[in-house]
Amino acid sequence: MDGTILSEGEKRYIPDSAVEAVHKLQQNGHLCFINSGRSWSEINDNIIDLGFDGFVCGCGTFINYHGKPLLADELPMELADAIYADLHSYKLEWLLEGQHAIYYSTLPYRTHIGDFYKEYHTLFPDHCVDYPPETRGLHFDKFCICVTPESDLSGFMDKYKDRLTFIDRGNGFYEVVPVGHSKATGIQFLMDYFDIPLEDTIAIGDSNNDLPMLEFAGLSIGMQKSDADVLSTVDYVTDTVENDGIYKAMKHFHLI
């Protein structure tokens, strides 16, 4: 979503051309889904109101179609509690992402998570909740971590290597997803649900957390200012989101 259909930087907006492309695709019989690392609680109403057919959220942990949940996989509570305790014992900064809330720490942030804290408490004031280290019983699908000089990241990763997938976003920032879930598994779920062959799927993205879906889909499209790994992976590179990249790509492939 960010950097693909939603512009990045200080002024964030969705180009009218992208909305027009989505609606024309739907008129031509195509299904259009947002496939995001964001959890359902992090999807703005202005995105929901655009009229997409559905959403794949939390890197494939939550999927809905026209407002109907098709898949909702939370971390098992025993595992969630263990992770929450270990985030503190391994001295990692974190945010937890769920279907109904975004959880932050009551401890002060020193890393990039603090930027998210400020932004999300402004964007989603009703969904953001702060909790102290001793809290247990939180419901979440995935989470993000940032490394501090005191962090034992390798110890944490080694302990959960069989249960969690770590997506390195750079600069000590990681998205963490339950093993068996990704943006690619989200596409596979929808392929099975709608009986759609792989060759009829298209994925569009810009960052390295999009790589699983870009490598999986029948056709992959990268935005012009994508991460280097994305640009070397995709079948086609379109313009930036600000320069009508979505619309131009759909026109290029004669889908609208």
XYZ file of C-alpha atoms in Angstrom:
256
model
C 0.000 0.000 0.000
C 2.629 2.574 1.081
C 4.621 3.606 -1.970
C 2.392 1.658 -4.343
C -1.085 3.177 -4.187
C -0.411 5.632 -1.347
C 2.306 8.233 -1.828
C 5.068 8.502 0.745
C 6.663 11.529 2.321
C 5.118 14.377 4.290
C 2.107 14.771 1.994
C 0.497 11.335 1.681
C -2.322 10.874 -0.800
C -3.884 8.412 -3.229
C -3.752 9.662 -6.843
C -7.114 9.942 -8.597
C -5.619 7.942 -11.458
C -5.040 4.943 -9.154
C -8.657 5.009 -7.985
C -9.824 5.297 -11.595
C -7.656 2.320 -12.561
C -9.115 0.153 -9.790
C -12.698 0.981 -10.756
C -12.032 0.355 -14.449
C -10.406 -2.979 -13.619
C -13.484 -3.993 -11.648
C -15.774 -2.917 -14.482
C -13.750 -5.213 -16.745
C -14.335 -8.171 -14.417
C -11.121 -8.162 -12.382
C -10.885 -8.529 -8.586
C -8.780 -5.861 -6.857
C -7.291 -6.464 -3.407
C -4.960 -4.471 -1.201
C -2.173 -6.849 -0.097
C -0.432 -5.146 2.810
C 1.873 -5.722 5.725
C -0.441 -3.465 7.714
C -2.886 -5.193 10.042
C -6.625 -4.632 9.617
C -6.607 -2.079 12.454
C -4.068 -0.030 10.457
C -6.201 0.384 7.342
C -7.595 3.907 7.116
C -11.249 4.501 6.328
C -10.216 6.495 3.260
C -8.569 3.333 1.903
C -11.572 1.151 2.753
C -13.911 3.652 1.104
C -12.095 3.391 -2.252
C -14.125 0.292 -3.092
C -11.545 -2.473 -3.288
C -13.001 -5.973 -3.399
C -11.112 -6.878 -0.258
C -7.929 -6.771 1.785
C -5.067 -9.123 2.586
C -3.601 -7.709 5.804
C -0.750 -8.486 8.161
C 1.263 -10.308 5.478
C -1.467 -12.866 4.853
C -2.731 -13.313 8.424
C -6.108 -11.604 7.805
C -8.203 -11.618 4.614
C -11.629 -10.165 3.924
C -13.845 -9.882 0.860
C -16.472 -7.143 0.625
C -16.352 -6.759 4.403
C -16.658 -10.497 5.131
C -13.659 -12.057 6.947
C -12.367 -15.120 5.102
C -9.277 -15.719 7.240
C -8.253 -14.380 10.652
C -5.149 -15.994 12.165
C -3.983 -14.527 15.455
C -0.866 -15.762 17.176
C -1.836 -18.437 19.741
C -2.106 -16.783 23.155
C 0.618 -18.893 24.772
C 3.026 -17.920 21.991
C 1.890 -14.282 22.032
C 2.529 -14.031 25.783
C 5.983 -15.625 25.423
C 6.900 -13.255 22.604
C 5.721 -10.234 24.576
C 7.831 -11.207 27.583
C 10.880 -11.906 25.416
C 10.643 -8.608 23.551
C 11.492 -7.014 26.865
C 14.027 -9.566 28.100
C 15.919 -9.388 24.779
C 15.688 -5.573 24.959
C 13.948 -4.979 21.633
C 11.675 -2.065 20.833
C 8.363 -3.128 19.353
C 4.851 -2.504 18.119
C 2.221 -5.252 17.924
C -0.360 -5.318 15.137
C -3.786 -6.930 15.493
C -7.180 -6.986 13.857
C -8.673 -4.581 16.388
C -5.764 -2.669 17.920
C -2.156 -1.528 17.556
C -0.175 -2.028 20.743
C 2.748 0.103 21.884
C 4.934 0.175 24.980
C 4.604 2.639 27.831
C 8.426 2.738 27.872
C 10.094 5.575 25.915
C 11.187 4.787 22.360
C 14.653 5.559 20.967
C 14.334 3.934 17.533
C 12.224 4.217 14.373
C 9.321 2.634 16.286
C 8.980 5.980 18.027
C 8.217 7.604 14.672
C 5.448 5.074 14.118
C 4.192 5.776 17.627
C 3.725 9.484 16.875
C 2.240 8.912 13.415
C -0.159 6.129 14.387
C -1.425 7.826 17.540
C -2.411 10.670 15.226
C -3.847 8.527 12.414
C -5.509 5.827 14.548
C -6.140 7.355 17.996
C -8.976 4.921 18.731
C -6.901 1.863 17.808
C -3.586 2.593 19.536
C -3.119 1.284 23.075
C 0.005 1.503 25.264
C 0.953 -1.340 27.615
C 3.675 -1.886 30.257
C 6.141 -4.827 30.132
C 4.213 -6.990 32.605
C 1.092 -7.116 30.415
C -0.184 -10.455 29.107
C -3.168 -11.559 27.014
C -2.734 -9.262 23.997
C -4.250 -10.351 20.679
C -2.027 -9.708 17.657
C -1.297 -11.201 14.226
C 2.245 -9.910 13.590
C 4.625 -7.317 14.981
C 7.572 -5.058 14.238
C 10.815 -4.671 16.130
C 13.752 -2.275 16.158
C 17.215 -2.996 17.482
C 18.900 -0.900 20.177
C 22.580 -1.102 21.225
C 21.498 -3.309 24.136
C 19.359 -5.688 22.043
C 20.076 -9.394 21.673
C 18.466 -9.751 18.262
C 20.295 -12.953 17.328
C 19.161 -14.615 20.553
C 15.538 -13.634 19.957
C 15.651 -14.752 16.322
C 17.266 -18.059 17.197
C 14.640 -18.799 19.858
C 11.739 -18.208 17.450
C 13.309 -19.273 14.144
C 10.846 -22.174 13.782
C 7.791 -20.087 14.643
C 8.413 -16.666 13.103
C 9.651 -15.198 9.822
C 11.811 -12.065 10.113
C 11.642 -9.565 7.237
C 14.635 -7.230 7.289
C 13.422 -3.741 6.306
C 16.835 -2.155 6.872
C 18.395 0.037 9.566
C 17.698 -2.461 12.340
C 13.952 -2.575 11.606
C 12.151 -5.910 11.099
C 8.616 -7.043 10.358
C 7.871 -10.344 12.064
C 5.212 -12.729 10.780
C 4.108 -16.227 11.851
C 5.771 -18.960 9.776
C 3.464 -20.035 6.958
C 2.084 -16.565 6.307
C 3.157 -14.035 3.698
C 1.696 -11.817 1.027
C 2.160 -14.815 -1.294
C 0.057 -17.124 0.904
C -2.619 -14.426 0.808
C -2.683 -14.655 -2.987
C -2.757 -18.459 -2.825
C -5.727 -18.341 -0.442
C -7.683 -16.121 -2.829
C -6.712 -18.258 -5.817
C -8.167 -21.285 -4.039
C -11.244 -19.395 -2.825
C -12.146 -18.005 -6.259
C -10.667 -20.885 -8.321
C -8.295 -18.553 -10.180
C -5.173 -19.932 -11.931
C -1.775 -18.505 -11.043
C -1.242 -17.062 -14.516
C -4.253 -14.785 -13.965
C -2.766 -13.082 -10.898
C -0.875 -9.791 -10.827
C 1.038 -8.330 -7.886
C 2.265 -4.733 -7.666
C 4.716 -3.570 -5.012
C 7.740 -1.498 -4.091
C 9.485 -2.836 -0.967
C 11.230 -6.023 0.085
C 8.277 -7.220 2.163
C 6.486 -7.451 -1.213
C 9.049 -9.919 -2.596
C 7.125 -13.104 -1.666
C 4.042 -11.992 -3.614
C 6.067 -10.554 -6.508
C 8.018 -13.808 -6.867
C 4.798 -15.842 -6.627
C 2.306 -14.013 -8.846
C 1.778 -14.764 -12.522
C 2.863 -11.222 -13.383
C 4.845 -8.894 -11.122
C 5.035 -5.113 -11.395
C 7.352 -2.823 -9.455
C 7.009 0.898 -8.863
C 9.818 3.047 -10.279
C 11.394 3.937 -6.913
C 11.204 0.415 -5.521
C 13.863 -1.263 -3.402
C 16.718 -2.676 -5.494
C 15.677 -6.290 -4.786
C 12.214 -5.526 -6.133
C 13.524 -3.914 -9.317
C 15.698 -6.969 -10.021
C 12.781 -9.365 -9.419
C 9.717 -7.969 -11.197
C 8.615 -8.584 -14.783
C 7.839 -4.921 -15.416
C 8.636 -1.551 -13.830
C 6.038 1.218 -13.991
C 6.201 4.892 -12.992
C 6.013 6.192 -9.414
C 2.731 6.281 -7.543
C 2.712 10.077 -7.788
C 3.163 9.897 -11.581
C 0.174 7.587 -12.149
C 2.194 4.355 -11.995
C -0.787 2.102 -11.276
C -2.877 3.510 -14.116
C 0.033 3.393 -16.584
C 0.792 -0.242 -15.739
C -2.800 -1.340 -16.236
C -2.920 0.499 -19.569
C 0.394 -1.079 -20.604
C -1.035 -4.565 -20.119
C -4.345 -3.634 -21.811
C -6.350 -4.387 -18.659
C -8.154 -1.028 -18.778
